[in-house]
C-alpha positions in Angstrom: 56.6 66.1 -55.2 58.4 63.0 -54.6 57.8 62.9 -51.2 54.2 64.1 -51.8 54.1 61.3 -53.8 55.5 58.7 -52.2 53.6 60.1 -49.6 50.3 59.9 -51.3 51.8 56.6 -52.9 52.1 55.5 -49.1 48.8 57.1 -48.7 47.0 54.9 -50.9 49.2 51.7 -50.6 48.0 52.3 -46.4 44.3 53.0 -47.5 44.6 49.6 -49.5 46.1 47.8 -47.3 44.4 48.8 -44.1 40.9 48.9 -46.0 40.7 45.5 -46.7 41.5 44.7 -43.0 39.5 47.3 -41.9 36.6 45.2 -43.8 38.0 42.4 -42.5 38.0 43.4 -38.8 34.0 44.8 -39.3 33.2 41.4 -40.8 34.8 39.8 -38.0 33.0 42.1 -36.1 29.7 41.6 -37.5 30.6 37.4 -37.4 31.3 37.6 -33.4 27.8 39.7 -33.4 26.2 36.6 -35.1 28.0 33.9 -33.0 27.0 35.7 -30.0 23.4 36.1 -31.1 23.4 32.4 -31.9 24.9 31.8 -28.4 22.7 33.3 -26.5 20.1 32.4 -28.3 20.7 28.6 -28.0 21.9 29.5 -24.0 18.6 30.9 -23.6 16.7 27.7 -25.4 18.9 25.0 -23.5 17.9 27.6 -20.2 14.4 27.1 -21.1 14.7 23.4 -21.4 16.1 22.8 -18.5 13.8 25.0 -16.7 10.8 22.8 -18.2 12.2 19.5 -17.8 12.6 21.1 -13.6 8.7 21.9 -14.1 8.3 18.7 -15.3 9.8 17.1 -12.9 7.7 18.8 -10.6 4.7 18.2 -11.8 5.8 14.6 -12.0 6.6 14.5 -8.3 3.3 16.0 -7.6 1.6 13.9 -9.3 3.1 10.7 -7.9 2.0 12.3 -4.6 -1.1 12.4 -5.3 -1.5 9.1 -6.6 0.5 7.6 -3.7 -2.2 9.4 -1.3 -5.5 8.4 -3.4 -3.5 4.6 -3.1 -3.9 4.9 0.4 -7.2 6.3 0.3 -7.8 2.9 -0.8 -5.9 1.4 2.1 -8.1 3.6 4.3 -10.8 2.3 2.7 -9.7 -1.7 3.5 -9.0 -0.9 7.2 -12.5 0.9 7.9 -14.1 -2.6 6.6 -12.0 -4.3 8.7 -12.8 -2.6 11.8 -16.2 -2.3 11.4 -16.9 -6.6 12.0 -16.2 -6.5 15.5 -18.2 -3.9 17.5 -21.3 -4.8 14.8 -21.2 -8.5 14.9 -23.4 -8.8 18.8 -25.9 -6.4 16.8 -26.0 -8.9 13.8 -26.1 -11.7 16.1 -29.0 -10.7 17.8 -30.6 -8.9 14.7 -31.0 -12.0 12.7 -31.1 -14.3 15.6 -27.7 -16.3 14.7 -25.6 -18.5 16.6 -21.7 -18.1 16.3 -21.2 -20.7 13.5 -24.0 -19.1 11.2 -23.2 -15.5 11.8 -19.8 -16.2 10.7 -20.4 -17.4 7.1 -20.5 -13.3 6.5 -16.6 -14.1 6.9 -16.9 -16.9 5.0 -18.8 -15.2 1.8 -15.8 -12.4 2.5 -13.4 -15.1 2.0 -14.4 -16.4 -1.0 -15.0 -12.9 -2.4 -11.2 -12.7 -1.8 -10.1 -15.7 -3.5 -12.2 -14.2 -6.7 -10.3 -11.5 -6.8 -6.9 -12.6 -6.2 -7.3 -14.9 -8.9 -8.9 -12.2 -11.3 -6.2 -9.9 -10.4 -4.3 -11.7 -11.8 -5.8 -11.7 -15.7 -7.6 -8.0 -15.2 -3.6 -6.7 -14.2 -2.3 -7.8 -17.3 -5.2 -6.8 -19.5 -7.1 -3.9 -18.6 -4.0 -2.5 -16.3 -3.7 -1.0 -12.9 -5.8 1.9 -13.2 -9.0 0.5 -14.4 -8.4 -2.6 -12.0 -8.2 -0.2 -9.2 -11.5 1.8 -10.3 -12.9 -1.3 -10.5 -12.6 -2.9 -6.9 -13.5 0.5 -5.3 -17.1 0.2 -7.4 -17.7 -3.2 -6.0 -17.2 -1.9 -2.5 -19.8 0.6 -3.2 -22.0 -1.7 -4.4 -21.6 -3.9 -1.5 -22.1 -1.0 1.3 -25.3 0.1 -0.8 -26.6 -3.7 -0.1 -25.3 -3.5 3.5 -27.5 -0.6 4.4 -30.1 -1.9 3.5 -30.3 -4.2 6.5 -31.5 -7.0 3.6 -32.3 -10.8 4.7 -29.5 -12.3 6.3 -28.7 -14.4 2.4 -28.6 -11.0 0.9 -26.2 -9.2 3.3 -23.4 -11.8 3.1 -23.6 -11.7 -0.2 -22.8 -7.6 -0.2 -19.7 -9.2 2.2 -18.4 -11.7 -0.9 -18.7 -8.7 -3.0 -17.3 -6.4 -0.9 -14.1 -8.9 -0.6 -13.9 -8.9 -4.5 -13.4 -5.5 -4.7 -11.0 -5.2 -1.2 -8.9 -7.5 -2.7 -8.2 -6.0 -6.4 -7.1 -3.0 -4.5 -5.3 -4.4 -2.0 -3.3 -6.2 -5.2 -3.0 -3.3 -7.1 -2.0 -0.9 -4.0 0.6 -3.2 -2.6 1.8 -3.9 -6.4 2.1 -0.1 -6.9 4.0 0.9 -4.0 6.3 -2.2 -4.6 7.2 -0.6 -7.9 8.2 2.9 -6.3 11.6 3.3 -6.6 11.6 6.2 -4.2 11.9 4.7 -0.3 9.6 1.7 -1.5 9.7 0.0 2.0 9.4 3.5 4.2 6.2 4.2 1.7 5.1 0.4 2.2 4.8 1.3 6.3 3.0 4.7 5.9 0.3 2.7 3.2 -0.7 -0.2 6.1 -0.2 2.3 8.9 -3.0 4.3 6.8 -4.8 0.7 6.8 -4.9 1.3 10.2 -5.7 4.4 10.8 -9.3 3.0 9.0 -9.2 0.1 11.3 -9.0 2.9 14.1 -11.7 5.5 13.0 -14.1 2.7 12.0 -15.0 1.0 15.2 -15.7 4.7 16.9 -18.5 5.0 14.4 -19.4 1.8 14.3 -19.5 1.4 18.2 -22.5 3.9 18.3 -24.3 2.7 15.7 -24.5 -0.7 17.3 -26.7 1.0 20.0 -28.7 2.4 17.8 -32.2 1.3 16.3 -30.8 1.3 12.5 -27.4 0.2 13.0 -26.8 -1.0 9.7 -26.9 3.3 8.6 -23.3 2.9 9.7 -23.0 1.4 6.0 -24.2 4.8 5.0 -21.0 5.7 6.2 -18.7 3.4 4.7 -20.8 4.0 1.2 -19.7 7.7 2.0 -16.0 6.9 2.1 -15.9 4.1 -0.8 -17.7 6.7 -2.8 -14.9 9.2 -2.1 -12.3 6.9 -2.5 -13.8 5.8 -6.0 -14.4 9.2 -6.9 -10.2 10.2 -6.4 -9.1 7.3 -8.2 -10.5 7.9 -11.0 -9.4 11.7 -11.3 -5.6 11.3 -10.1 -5.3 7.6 -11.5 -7.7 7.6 -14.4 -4.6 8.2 -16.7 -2.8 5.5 -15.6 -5.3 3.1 -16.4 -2.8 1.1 -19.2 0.0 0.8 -16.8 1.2 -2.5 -15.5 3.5 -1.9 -12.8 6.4 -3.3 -14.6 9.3 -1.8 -15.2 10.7 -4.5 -17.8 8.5 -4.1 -20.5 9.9 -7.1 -23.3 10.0 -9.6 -20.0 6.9 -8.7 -19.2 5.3 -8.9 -22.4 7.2 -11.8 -22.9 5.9 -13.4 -19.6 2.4 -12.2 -19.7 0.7 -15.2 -21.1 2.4 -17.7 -19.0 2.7 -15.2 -16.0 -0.4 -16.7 -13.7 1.6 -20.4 -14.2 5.0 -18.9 -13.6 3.7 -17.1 -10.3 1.8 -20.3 -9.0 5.0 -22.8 -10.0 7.1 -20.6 -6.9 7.6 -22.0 -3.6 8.5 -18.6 -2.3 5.3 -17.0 -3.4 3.1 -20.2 -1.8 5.1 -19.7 1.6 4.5 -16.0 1.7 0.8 -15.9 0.7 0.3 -18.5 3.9 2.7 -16.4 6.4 0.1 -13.6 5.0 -3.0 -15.5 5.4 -2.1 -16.4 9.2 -1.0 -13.3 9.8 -4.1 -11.1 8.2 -6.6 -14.1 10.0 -5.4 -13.6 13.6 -5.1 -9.3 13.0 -9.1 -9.6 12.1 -10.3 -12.5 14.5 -8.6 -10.2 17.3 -10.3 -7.2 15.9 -13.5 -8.8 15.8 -14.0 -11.5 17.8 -12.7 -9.6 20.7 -14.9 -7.2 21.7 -17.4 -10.5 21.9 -15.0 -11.9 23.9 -14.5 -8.7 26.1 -18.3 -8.5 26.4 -19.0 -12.2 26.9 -16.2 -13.0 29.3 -14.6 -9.7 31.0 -18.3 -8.4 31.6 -17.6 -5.1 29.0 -20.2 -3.1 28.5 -21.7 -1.7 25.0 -18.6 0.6 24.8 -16.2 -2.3 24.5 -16.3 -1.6 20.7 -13.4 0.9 21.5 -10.8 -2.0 22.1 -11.3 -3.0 19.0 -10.2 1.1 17.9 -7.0 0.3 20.4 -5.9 -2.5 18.6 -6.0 -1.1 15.2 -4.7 1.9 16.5 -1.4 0.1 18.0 -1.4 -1.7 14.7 -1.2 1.9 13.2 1.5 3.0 15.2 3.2 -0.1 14.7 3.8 0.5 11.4 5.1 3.9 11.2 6.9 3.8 14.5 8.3 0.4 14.8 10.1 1.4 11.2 13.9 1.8 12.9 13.6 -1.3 14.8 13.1 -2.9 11.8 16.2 -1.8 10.4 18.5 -1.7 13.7 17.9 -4.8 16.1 20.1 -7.7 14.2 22.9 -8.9 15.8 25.2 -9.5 13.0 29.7 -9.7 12.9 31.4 -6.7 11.3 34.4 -7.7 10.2 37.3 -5.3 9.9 41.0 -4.9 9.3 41.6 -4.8 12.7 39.2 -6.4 14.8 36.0 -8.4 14.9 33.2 -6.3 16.5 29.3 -6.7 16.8 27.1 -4.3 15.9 23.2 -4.4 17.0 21.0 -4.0 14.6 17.2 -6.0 14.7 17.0 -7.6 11.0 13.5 -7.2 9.6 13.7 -11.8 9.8 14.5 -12.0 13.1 12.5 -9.5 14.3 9.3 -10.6 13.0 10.6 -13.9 15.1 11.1 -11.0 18.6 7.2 -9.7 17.6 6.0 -13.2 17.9 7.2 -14.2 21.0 6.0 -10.7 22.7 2.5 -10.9 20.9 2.0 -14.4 22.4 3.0 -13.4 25.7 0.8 -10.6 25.8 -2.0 -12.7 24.6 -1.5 -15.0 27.7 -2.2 -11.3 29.6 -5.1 -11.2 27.8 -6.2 -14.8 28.9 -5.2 -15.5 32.3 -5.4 -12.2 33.9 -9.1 -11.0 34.5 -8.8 -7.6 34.2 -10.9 -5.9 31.8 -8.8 -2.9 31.7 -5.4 -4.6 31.5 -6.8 -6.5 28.6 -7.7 -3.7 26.8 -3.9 -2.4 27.6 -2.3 -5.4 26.0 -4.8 -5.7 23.4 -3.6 -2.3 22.0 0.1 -3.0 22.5 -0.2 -6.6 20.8 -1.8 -3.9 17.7 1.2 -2.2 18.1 4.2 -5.4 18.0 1.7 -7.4 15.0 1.9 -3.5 13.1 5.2 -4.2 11.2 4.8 -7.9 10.1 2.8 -7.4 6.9 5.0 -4.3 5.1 8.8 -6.6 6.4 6.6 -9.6 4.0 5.7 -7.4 1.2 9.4 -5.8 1.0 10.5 -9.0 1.4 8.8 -10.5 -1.6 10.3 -7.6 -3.7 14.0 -8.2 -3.2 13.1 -12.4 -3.6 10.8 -12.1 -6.8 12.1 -11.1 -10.4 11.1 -7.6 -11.3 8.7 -8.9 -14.4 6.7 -10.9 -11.6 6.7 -9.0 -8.3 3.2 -7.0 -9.1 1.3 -10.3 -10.2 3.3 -11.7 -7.1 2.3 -9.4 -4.4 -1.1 -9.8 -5.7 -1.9 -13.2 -5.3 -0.2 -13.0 -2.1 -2.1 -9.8 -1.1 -5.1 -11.2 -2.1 -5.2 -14.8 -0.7 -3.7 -13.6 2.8 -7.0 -11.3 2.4 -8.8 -14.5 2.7 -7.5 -15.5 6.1 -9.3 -12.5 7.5 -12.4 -14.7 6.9 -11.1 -17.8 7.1 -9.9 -17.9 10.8 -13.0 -15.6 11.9 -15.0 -18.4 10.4 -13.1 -21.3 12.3 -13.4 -19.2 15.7 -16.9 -19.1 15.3 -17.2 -22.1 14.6 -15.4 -23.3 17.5 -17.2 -20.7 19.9 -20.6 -22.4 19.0 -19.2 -25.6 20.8 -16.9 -24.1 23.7 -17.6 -20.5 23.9 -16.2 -18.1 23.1 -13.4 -18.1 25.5 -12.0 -20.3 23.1 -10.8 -17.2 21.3 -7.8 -16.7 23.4 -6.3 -20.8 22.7 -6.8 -20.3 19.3 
């Protein structure tokens, strides 16, 4: 009995004993179920972030590649004007019955259409914002090729030129000013947008050229109304909801800065020195685009089919700017300096190398002159394209490392848009000169 009932005793001091942890081992039990429920069930939410910030991130990537390729539309856009001058200009000449100094006021109405819009860049940037800006200099364009077509009296269709350099020159602000801001290979992204310049340049003239030959040869403008209406027609569905962004990244300098910006940009040497190295630069690319198939014609006997130099030139200038990118970066002498010895390294430096690309343009240039040889010129026409290719994206990169952040779109705008200018300002002077020498003069200047 006694044992029974120490046994039982033992019995039920073990059921108590062990029930309670029992209890406590099922709760514990039931906790860990809880804790892992939890657990996974925040895993599976962070999981799920992450996976739609990587979506995200996706979707942001694609759509900065589509707006950097509907920004070069526009760039597209710019070159195919340019090259359209030159193989059209003996066909407006003898349309409208113009001597050289007239028939270049269409570069001179282009110029001041230019100036407009660098200065108005400057105010619309800051108010209405890069996407409506944009919009808005692609509509101009339209307007002005819709004028063009028309084959209008000789007042009218310069005046579709000094509307058609408005509008080149907001988007030639607001491209430059948005690639500028990229922080993703700014200056490799800064070739491929000229070398799309031209790659217009290029295509244009090869239209252009046979339209020249042609009864209505201002239909080509048919053609350029086609593209600015494309190009109008993606900006406004891949960069329509960017229309209130500035381009700046430092929002309380910017804001700060905004009302006293256009003073603050015009009060820097470095801006002044740029936007003339740009207007030089932009004046000889044109006058050699267009005023040398006049010359090819008038001096080196070409036929109608010279129009196609002008496509080698812009071409070169294409390749230029895409392939010249590692000479950019690697043909610099410079010292390295190490713990134990002094070594040179060669590498070109994008300064001194715009100084090598000089020297080689103007040498081939003297080809061009002295040697009469129609198909040698046409040779070191397209490899002067090719040297002169790199200049303007080394000067725009250039500007962004020199420039505070807060002012480098507003910058690169005025100095987009008055460099715009030269390409009618030194047309204008060679015609003006050609009326009185010829133009064989085209090769001095």
């Amino acid at each position: 009995m006694q044992t029974t009932t120490i046994s039982e005793g033992h019995t039920d001091l073990h059921h108590l004993t062990i029930d309670p942890q029992h209890n406590l081992k099922e709760s514990d039990k039931h906790n860990e179920g809880v804790e892992t429920r939890v657990g996974s069930s925040a895993s599976d939410s962070g999981a799920a972030s992450v996976s739609d910030m990587k979506a995200q991130t996706k979707r942001q990537r694609l759509r900065a590649r589509v707006q950097f390729a509907t920004v070069c539309g526009s760039m597209y856009l710019a070159g195919w004007n340019d090259g359209t001058t030159g193989p059209l200009l003996p066909r407006i000449q003898k349309v409208y019955d113009l001597n050289f100094t007239i028939v270049s006021l269409i570069f001179v109405f282009a110029c001041v259409g230019f100036l407009s819009g660098a200065f108005a860049n400057l105010y619309l940037n800051g108010r209405f914002g890069f996407g409506k800006v944009i919009v808005l200099g692609s509509a101009c364009q339209v307007i002005a090729y819709a004028i063009e077509a028309g084959a209008l009296p000789f007042p009218a269709f310069v005046l579709g030129y000094a509307i058609n350099g408005f509008g080149m020159a907001l988007q030639d602000a607001q491209s430059n000013g948005y690639v500028a801001s990229l922080k993703d290979n700014p200056e490799v992204k800064m070739g491929i947008l000229h070398a799309v310049y031209g790659a217009g340049a290029l295509s244009s003239p090869l239209v252009a050229t046979q339209f020249a030959q042609l009864p209505h040869w201002s239909f080509h403008y048919l053609c350029s109304l086609g593209v600015a209406f494309i190009n109008i027609v993606s900006l406004i569905l891949s960069i329509s909801q960017s229309a209130s962004l500035r381009l700046d990244n430092h929002q309380e300098k910017r804001e700060q800065a905004e009302k006293s910006q256009f003073s603050q940009i015009l009060r820097l040497r470095e801006v002044h020195l740029l936007a003339f190295f740009i207007l030089i630069y932009v004046g000889v690319e044109v006058t050699m685009g267009g005023w040398m198939v006049t010359y090819i014609i008038d001096v080196r006997g070409g036929g109608s089919s010279s129009g196609y130099i002008s496509s080698g030139f812009f071409g070169g200038l294409m390749i230029g700017r895409v392939g010249l990118l590692w000479v950019n970066k690697k043909a610099s002498l410079y010292p390295l300096h190490s713990m134990q010895h002094i070594s040179q390294r060669s590498q070109v430096g994008e300064r001194r190398v715009l100084f090598i690309y000089a020297i080689l343009a103007i040498g081939l240039e003297l080809v061009v002159w002295l040697v009469p040889s129609l198909i040698g010129a046409g040779v070191a026409i397209s490899i002067i394209g090719v040297i002169l290719g790199p200049m303007y994206p080394i000067a725009m990169n250039h500007t962004v490392r020199i420039l505070p952040e807060w002012l480098v779109t507003g910058s690169i705008g005025w100095i987009a848009g008055f460099g715009q200018a030269g390409s009618a300002l030194l047309p204008f002077l060679t015609g003006a000169i050609a009326s009185e020498a010829g133009i064989k003069s085209l090769q001095p200047l």
